Amino acid sequence: MTDAETIATQLATLSSSAPKSVIGRVLKRTGLADEYTLIEGPTGPAYVAWNARGITAFVPTEAVGSLDDFEARHPREASFVDSPPDRLARHLARTIETGRLGRLPVDLSSIGDFQRKVLEKCAEIPPGEIRPYGWIAREIGNPGAVRAVGSALGRNPVPVLIPCHRVVRTDGHIGNYAYGSPMKRSLLEYEGLDPDAIETQARHGIRLVGSDTTHIYCYPTCRHAKRISDTHRVEFRSEADAMEDGYRACKVCRPAA
């Protein structure tokens, strides 16, 4: 055996596996493993996971069931803890209370650029308001990508926190949701909207509303539209109809390009 072979053999005998606790800490610090806990969400208990970069998952318990189910479905190794770090817990509680992402850090590093743009735009929709898929597609500069926007929202890793429940079909109907239409309706009700009224408007073809005093038209759930009295409320089936009657688009909800 050569000297080099002898040294290699001796070094091999010195190797040992790192303790599991050390491996876990390294994985967490590098973002390859998460911690998670159980919290109370807007419509009931939910699992929330995070790493050093921010929140990585938000899953209602009724969608997965047990802790083992959640860990099995989570894309990275995850371990249960009693609560998030204090600072993260404060931001998380604030987001759930207000319905706005605010300063809550969310880790979207595992998704592509298109989906990230979709989710970032979705996060701008205020609580108590809804927008169609086409609005997001247009706002991110891809007006023809309505179907792709729907797919991106369907894979949202942090629903509720990034409110994909506030995005509806182009025809105004509430549409599908990753955790089922009943939960989508419950979330909208929690924010003060009436899902039945939304569906009724959609069936009647009402897409936009305007004020005959300001001659501005909005999406029906825009905070400005909600202030229009019945006396001055005008309903439209399309942007073209509104513009033909001399109305201009609201600069807040931006129902037109």
mmCIF file of C-alpha atoms in Angstrom:
data_model
loop_
_atom_site.group_PDB
_atom_site.id
_atom_site.type_symbol
_atom_site.label_atom_id
_atom_site.label_comp_id
_atom_site.label_asym_id
_atom_site.label_seq_id
_atom_site.Cartn_x
_atom_site.Cartn_y
_atom_site.Cartn_z
ATOM 1 C CA MET A 1 0.000 0.000 0.000
ATOM 2 C CA THR A 2 1.364 3.385 -0.948
ATOM 3 C CA ASP A 3 1.664 6.263 1.507
ATOM 4 C CA ALA A 4 -1.248 8.039 -0.226
ATOM 5 C CA GLU A 5 -3.464 4.952 0.067
ATOM 6 C CA THR A 6 -2.537 4.590 3.729
ATOM 7 C CA ILE A 7 -3.455 8.212 4.468
ATOM 8 C CA ALA A 8 -6.771 7.877 2.606
ATOM 9 C CA THR A 9 -7.633 4.743 4.555
ATOM 10 C CA GLN A 10 -6.810 6.382 7.872
ATOM 11 C CA LEU A 11 -8.860 9.472 7.016
ATOM 12 C CA ALA A 12 -11.833 7.282 6.115
ATOM 13 C CA THR A 13 -11.824 5.789 9.596
ATOM 14 C CA LEU A 14 -12.179 9.273 11.082
ATOM 15 C CA SER A 15 -15.411 10.096 9.222
ATOM 16 C CA SER A 16 -18.732 10.080 11.061
ATOM 17 C CA SER A 17 -22.262 11.288 10.377
ATOM 18 C CA ALA A 18 -23.282 14.612 11.803
ATOM 19 C CA PRO A 19 -25.903 14.479 14.547
ATOM 20 C CA LYS A 20 -29.459 14.682 13.234
ATOM 21 C CA SER A 21 -30.033 17.935 15.124
ATOM 22 C CA VAL A 22 -27.076 19.542 13.328
ATOM 23 C CA ILE A 23 -28.284 18.339 9.929
ATOM 24 C CA GLY A 24 -31.725 19.770 10.664
ATOM 25 C CA ARG A 25 -30.323 23.172 11.630
ATOM 26 C CA VAL A 26 -28.178 23.309 8.492
ATOM 27 C CA LEU A 27 -31.127 22.405 6.260
ATOM 28 C CA LYS A 28 -33.290 25.078 7.884
ATOM 29 C CA ARG A 29 -30.631 27.778 7.603
ATOM 30 C CA THR A 30 -30.107 27.005 3.907
ATOM 31 C CA GLY A 31 -33.836 26.975 3.185
ATOM 32 C CA LEU A 32 -33.887 23.247 2.367
ATOM 33 C CA ALA A 33 -36.127 22.373 5.311
ATOM 34 C CA ASP A 34 -39.074 24.121 6.898
ATOM 35 C CA GLU A 35 -40.762 24.409 10.239
ATOM 36 C CA TYR A 36 -44.524 24.500 10.500
ATOM 37 C CA THR A 37 -47.276 24.890 13.044
ATOM 38 C CA LEU A 38 -51.036 25.037 13.384
ATOM 39 C CA ILE A 39 -52.795 28.407 13.532
ATOM 40 C CA GLU A 40 -56.339 29.746 13.308
ATOM 41 C CA GLY A 41 -57.073 31.081 9.823
ATOM 42 C CA PRO A 42 -60.016 33.118 8.530
ATOM 43 C CA THR A 43 -62.202 30.052 8.008
ATOM 44 C CA GLY A 44 -60.693 27.624 10.502
ATOM 45 C CA PRO A 45 -57.438 25.892 11.488
ATOM 46 C CA ALA A 46 -54.582 25.868 8.985
ATOM 47 C CA TYR A 47 -51.009 24.642 8.745
ATOM 48 C CA VAL A 48 -48.465 27.356 8.035
ATOM 49 C CA ALA A 49 -44.844 26.588 7.119
ATOM 50 C CA TRP A 50 -41.808 28.838 6.853
ATOM 51 C CA ASN A 51 -38.050 28.961 6.482
ATOM 52 C CA ALA A 52 -35.431 31.661 6.891
ATOM 53 C CA ARG A 53 -36.751 33.509 3.836
ATOM 54 C CA GLY A 54 -40.422 33.599 4.806
ATOM 55 C CA ILE A 55 -43.722 31.732 4.640
ATOM 56 C CA THR A 56 -43.630 28.741 2.282
ATOM 57 C CA ALA A 57 -47.098 27.197 2.693
ATOM 58 C CA PHE A 58 -50.568 27.869 4.046
ATOM 59 C CA VAL A 59 -52.924 24.884 4.004
ATOM 60 C CA PRO A 60 -56.344 24.590 5.718
ATOM 61 C CA THR A 61 -56.445 21.454 7.821
ATOM 62 C CA GLU A 62 -59.595 20.241 6.088
ATOM 63 C CA ALA A 63 -57.570 19.998 2.871
ATOM 64 C CA VAL A 64 -54.955 17.606 4.266
ATOM 65 C CA GLY A 65 -56.081 16.253 7.620
ATOM 66 C CA SER A 66 -53.284 15.129 9.937
ATOM 67 C CA LEU A 67 -49.783 16.427 10.603
ATOM 68 C CA ASP A 68 -48.348 13.389 8.811
ATOM 69 C CA ASP A 69 -50.451 14.184 5.740
ATOM 70 C CA PHE A 70 -49.167 17.737 5.684
ATOM 71 C CA GLU A 71 -45.521 16.634 5.978
ATOM 72 C CA ALA A 72 -46.012 14.062 3.213
ATOM 73 C CA ARG A 73 -47.424 16.678 0.823
ATOM 74 C CA HIS A 74 -45.009 19.466 1.685
ATOM 75 C CA PRO A 75 -42.286 19.769 -0.996
ATOM 76 C CA ARG A 76 -39.431 19.945 1.530
ATOM 77 C CA GLU A 77 -38.584 18.319 4.830
ATOM 78 C CA ALA A 78 -40.673 19.974 7.545
ATOM 79 C CA SER A 79 -40.816 19.623 11.306
ATOM 80 C CA PHE A 80 -43.607 20.663 13.649
ATOM 81 C CA VAL A 81 -42.984 23.379 16.260
ATOM 82 C CA ASP A 82 -45.280 25.127 18.718
ATOM 83 C CA SER A 83 -45.214 28.568 17.100
ATOM 84 C CA PRO A 84 -43.383 30.729 14.530
ATOM 85 C CA PRO A 85 -40.605 33.126 15.590
ATOM 86 C CA ASP A 86 -42.082 36.175 17.328
ATOM 87 C CA ARG A 87 -41.499 38.651 14.501
ATOM 88 C CA LEU A 88 -42.910 36.316 11.873
ATOM 89 C CA ALA A 89 -45.869 35.501 14.117
ATOM 90 C CA ARG A 90 -46.720 39.211 14.473
ATOM 91 C CA HIS A 91 -46.645 39.815 10.722
ATOM 92 C CA LEU A 92 -48.661 36.642 10.100
ATOM 93 C CA ALA A 93 -51.330 37.653 12.604
ATOM 94 C CA ARG A 94 -51.518 41.107 11.028
ATOM 95 C CA THR A 95 -51.943 39.652 7.538
ATOM 96 C CA ILE A 96 -54.761 37.365 8.673
ATOM 97 C CA GLU A 97 -56.440 40.220 10.557
ATOM 98 C CA THR A 98 -56.298 42.739 7.701
ATOM 99 C CA GLY A 99 -56.434 40.485 4.652
ATOM 100 C CA ARG A 100 -53.373 42.262 3.270
ATOM 101 C CA LEU A 101 -49.923 40.728 2.802
ATOM 102 C CA GLY A 102 -48.250 43.837 4.213
ATOM 103 C CA ARG A 103 -44.774 43.166 5.604
ATOM 104 C CA LEU A 104 -45.194 39.408 5.891
ATOM 105 C CA PRO A 105 -42.223 37.775 4.097
ATOM 106 C CA VAL A 106 -43.204 35.034 1.651
ATOM 107 C CA ASP A 107 -40.660 32.707 0.065
ATOM 108 C CA LEU A 108 -41.487 32.373 -3.640
ATOM 109 C CA SER A 109 -37.978 31.282 -4.633
ATOM 110 C CA SER A 110 -39.150 27.854 -5.795
ATOM 111 C CA ILE A 111 -41.521 29.138 -8.499
ATOM 112 C CA GLY A 112 -40.930 30.605 -11.956
ATOM 113 C CA ASP A 113 -40.964 34.257 -12.999
ATOM 114 C CA PHE A 114 -44.411 34.137 -14.598
ATOM 115 C CA GLN A 115 -46.083 32.615 -11.555
ATOM 116 C CA ARG A 116 -44.283 35.049 -9.277
ATOM 117 C CA LYS A 117 -45.618 38.010 -11.294
ATOM 118 C CA VAL A 118 -49.124 36.543 -11.146
ATOM 119 C CA LEU A 119 -48.981 36.070 -7.374
ATOM 120 C CA GLU A 120 -47.455 39.477 -6.741
ATOM 121 C CA LYS A 121 -50.247 41.120 -8.744
ATOM 122 C CA CYS A 122 -52.868 38.996 -6.982
ATOM 123 C CA ALA A 123 -51.530 40.221 -3.632
ATOM 124 C CA GLU A 124 -52.517 43.775 -4.660
ATOM 125 C CA ILE A 125 -56.247 42.974 -4.739
ATOM 126 C CA PRO A 126 -57.761 44.511 -1.580
ATOM 127 C CA PRO A 127 -59.898 42.465 0.815
ATOM 128 C CA GLY A 128 -63.582 42.624 -0.009
ATOM 129 C CA GLU A 129 -62.900 43.088 -3.732
ATOM 130 C CA ILE A 130 -62.590 40.687 -6.651
ATOM 131 C CA ARG A 131 -60.969 40.829 -10.075
ATOM 132 C CA PRO A 132 -61.251 38.544 -13.138
ATOM 133 C CA TYR A 133 -58.357 36.400 -14.337
ATOM 134 C CA GLY A 134 -58.073 38.660 -17.363
ATOM 135 C CA TRP A 135 -57.323 41.636 -15.132
ATOM 136 C CA ILE A 136 -54.199 39.950 -13.782
ATOM 137 C CA ALA A 137 -53.144 38.845 -17.272
ATOM 138 C CA ARG A 138 -53.463 42.406 -18.558
ATOM 139 C CA GLU A 139 -51.811 43.997 -15.532
ATOM 140 C CA ILE A 140 -48.684 41.827 -15.879
ATOM 141 C CA GLY A 141 -48.432 42.599 -19.589
ATOM 142 C CA ASN A 142 -49.752 39.275 -20.951
ATOM 143 C CA PRO A 143 -53.397 39.941 -21.854
ATOM 144 C CA GLY A 144 -53.676 36.662 -23.770
ATOM 145 C CA ALA A 145 -52.454 34.532 -20.871
ATOM 146 C CA VAL A 146 -55.762 34.207 -19.006
ATOM 147 C CA ARG A 147 -55.646 30.405 -18.876
ATOM 148 C CA ALA A 148 -52.013 30.446 -17.734
ATOM 149 C CA VAL A 149 -52.924 32.915 -14.976
ATOM 150 C CA GLY A 150 -55.584 30.491 -13.750
ATOM 151 C CA SER A 151 -53.058 27.651 -13.677
ATOM 152 C CA ALA A 152 -50.524 29.787 -11.803
ATOM 153 C CA LEU A 153 -53.104 30.746 -9.172
ATOM 154 C CA GLY A 154 -54.148 27.099 -8.835
ATOM 155 C CA ARG A 155 -50.577 26.286 -7.753
ATOM 156 C CA ASN A 156 -50.365 29.159 -5.275
ATOM 157 C CA PRO A 157 -48.290 27.815 -2.334
ATOM 158 C CA VAL A 158 -49.695 30.386 0.090
ATOM 159 C CA PRO A 159 -53.412 30.796 -0.653
ATOM 160 C CA VAL A 160 -55.398 33.067 1.667
ATOM 161 C CA LEU A 161 -52.196 35.018 2.424
ATOM 162 C CA ILE A 162 -51.820 35.743 -1.301
ATOM 163 C CA PRO A 163 -55.556 35.950 -1.982
ATOM 164 C CA CYS A 164 -56.263 33.890 -5.104
ATOM 165 C CA HIS A 165 -59.809 33.497 -3.753
ATOM 166 C CA ARG A 166 -60.346 37.111 -4.873
ATOM 167 C CA VAL A 167 -59.889 36.177 -8.532
ATOM 168 C CA VAL A 168 -62.964 35.056 -10.481
ATOM 169 C CA ARG A 169 -63.862 33.941 -13.962
ATOM 170 C CA THR A 170 -63.960 36.418 -16.836
ATOM 171 C CA ASP A 171 -67.745 36.032 -17.030
ATOM 172 C CA GLY A 172 -68.049 37.118 -13.395
ATOM 173 C CA HIS A 173 -68.859 33.721 -11.891
ATOM 174 C CA ILE A 174 -66.873 32.770 -8.786
ATOM 175 C CA GLY A 175 -65.275 29.722 -10.387
ATOM 176 C CA ASN A 176 -63.002 27.042 -8.982
ATOM 177 C CA TYR A 177 -60.529 27.107 -6.111
ATOM 178 C CA ALA A 178 -57.622 24.875 -5.135
ATOM 179 C CA TYR A 179 -59.427 23.894 -1.912
ATOM 180 C CA GLY A 180 -62.904 23.794 -3.415
ATOM 181 C CA SER A 181 -65.554 26.330 -4.327
ATOM 182 C CA PRO A 182 -67.261 26.206 -0.877
ATOM 183 C CA MET A 183 -64.075 27.439 0.801
ATOM 184 C CA LYS A 184 -63.695 30.191 -1.797
ATOM 185 C CA ARG A 185 -67.217 31.340 -1.047
ATOM 186 C CA SER A 186 -66.524 31.200 2.705
ATOM 187 C CA LEU A 187 -63.431 33.369 2.313
ATOM 188 C CA LEU A 188 -65.339 35.928 0.264
ATOM 189 C CA GLU A 189 -68.142 35.979 2.848
ATOM 190 C CA TYR A 190 -65.558 36.452 5.598
ATOM 191 C CA GLU A 191 -64.446 39.614 3.759
ATOM 192 C CA GLY A 192 -67.979 40.969 3.548
ATOM 193 C CA LEU A 193 -68.935 39.917 0.020
ATOM 194 C CA ASP A 194 -72.125 38.109 -0.963
ATOM 195 C CA PRO A 195 -71.273 35.145 -3.243
ATOM 196 C CA ASP A 196 -74.917 34.675 -4.219
ATOM 197 C CA ALA A 197 -75.155 38.312 -5.323
ATOM 198 C CA ILE A 198 -71.927 37.920 -7.313
ATOM 199 C CA GLU A 199 -73.342 34.871 -9.084
ATOM 200 C CA THR A 200 -76.624 36.675 -9.795
ATOM 201 C CA GLN A 201 -74.798 39.608 -11.376
ATOM 202 C CA ALA A 202 -72.786 37.178 -13.493
ATOM 203 C CA ARG A 203 -75.929 35.407 -14.720
ATOM 204 C CA HIS A 204 -77.412 38.759 -15.714
ATOM 205 C CA GLY A 205 -74.270 39.689 -17.622
ATOM 206 C CA ILE A 206 -73.351 42.634 -15.377
ATOM 207 C CA ARG A 207 -69.584 43.061 -15.524
ATOM 208 C CA LEU A 208 -69.136 46.729 -14.637
ATOM 209 C CA VAL A 209 -70.990 49.519 -12.856
ATOM 210 C CA GLY A 210 -70.739 53.267 -13.171
ATOM 211 C CA SER A 211 -71.987 56.486 -11.623
ATOM 212 C CA ASP A 212 -74.053 58.833 -13.759
ATOM 213 C CA THR A 213 -72.680 61.754 -11.727
ATOM 214 C CA THR A 214 -68.963 61.062 -12.181
ATOM 215 C CA HIS A 215 -69.211 59.064 -15.427
ATOM 216 C CA ILE A 216 -66.593 56.658 -14.072
ATOM 217 C CA TYR A 217 -67.061 52.894 -14.288
ATOM 218 C CA CYS A 218 -65.591 50.230 -12.000
ATOM 219 C CA TYR A 219 -65.656 46.561 -11.189
ATOM 220 C CA PRO A 220 -68.773 46.036 -9.029
ATOM 221 C CA THR A 221 -66.788 45.274 -5.858
ATOM 222 C CA CYS A 222 -64.412 48.245 -6.159
ATOM 223 C CA ARG A 223 -64.558 50.398 -3.036
ATOM 224 C CA HIS A 224 -65.654 53.346 -5.187
ATOM 225 C CA ALA A 225 -68.417 51.310 -6.855
ATOM 226 C CA LYS A 226 -69.774 50.355 -3.426
ATOM 227 C CA ARG A 227 -70.398 54.052 -2.697
ATOM 228 C CA ILE A 228 -72.648 54.569 -5.722
ATOM 229 C CA SER A 229 -76.274 54.935 -4.670
ATOM 230 C CA ASP A 230 -78.961 52.952 -6.466
ATOM 231 C CA THR A 231 -80.302 56.204 -7.941
ATOM 232 C CA HIS A 232 -77.045 56.941 -9.740
ATOM 233 C CA ARG A 233 -75.867 53.377 -10.442
ATOM 234 C CA VAL A 234 -75.530 52.357 -14.092
ATOM 235 C CA GLU A 235 -74.737 48.773 -15.131
ATOM 236 C CA PHE A 236 -72.690 47.684 -18.141
ATOM 237 C CA ARG A 237 -72.008 44.398 -19.868
ATOM 238 C CA SER A 238 -68.594 45.403 -21.198
ATOM 239 C CA GLU A 239 -65.933 48.080 -21.280
ATOM 240 C CA ALA A 240 -67.049 48.945 -24.812
ATOM 241 C CA ASP A 241 -70.596 49.611 -23.624
ATOM 242 C CA ALA A 242 -69.359 51.881 -20.849
ATOM 243 C CA MET A 243 -67.055 53.851 -23.118
ATOM 244 C CA GLU A 244 -69.728 54.149 -25.777
ATOM 245 C CA ASP A 245 -71.914 55.889 -23.172
ATOM 246 C CA GLY A 246 -69.119 58.332 -22.372
ATOM 247 C CA TYR A 247 -67.771 56.710 -19.188
ATOM 248 C CA ARG A 248 -64.091 56.399 -18.323
ATOM 249 C CA ALA A 249 -62.379 53.658 -16.364
ATOM 250 C CA CYS A 250 -61.687 53.929 -12.631
ATOM 251 C CA LYS A 251 -58.017 54.575 -11.919
ATOM 252 C CA VAL A 252 -58.158 52.507 -8.731
ATOM 253 C CA CYS A 253 -59.628 49.152 -9.815
ATOM 254 C CA ARG A 254 -58.453 49.685 -13.448
ATOM 255 C CA PRO A 255 -61.165 47.759 -15.318
ATOM 256 C CA ALA A 256 -59.598 48.766 -18.657
ATOM 257 C CA ALA A 257 -56.077 48.981 -19.972
#
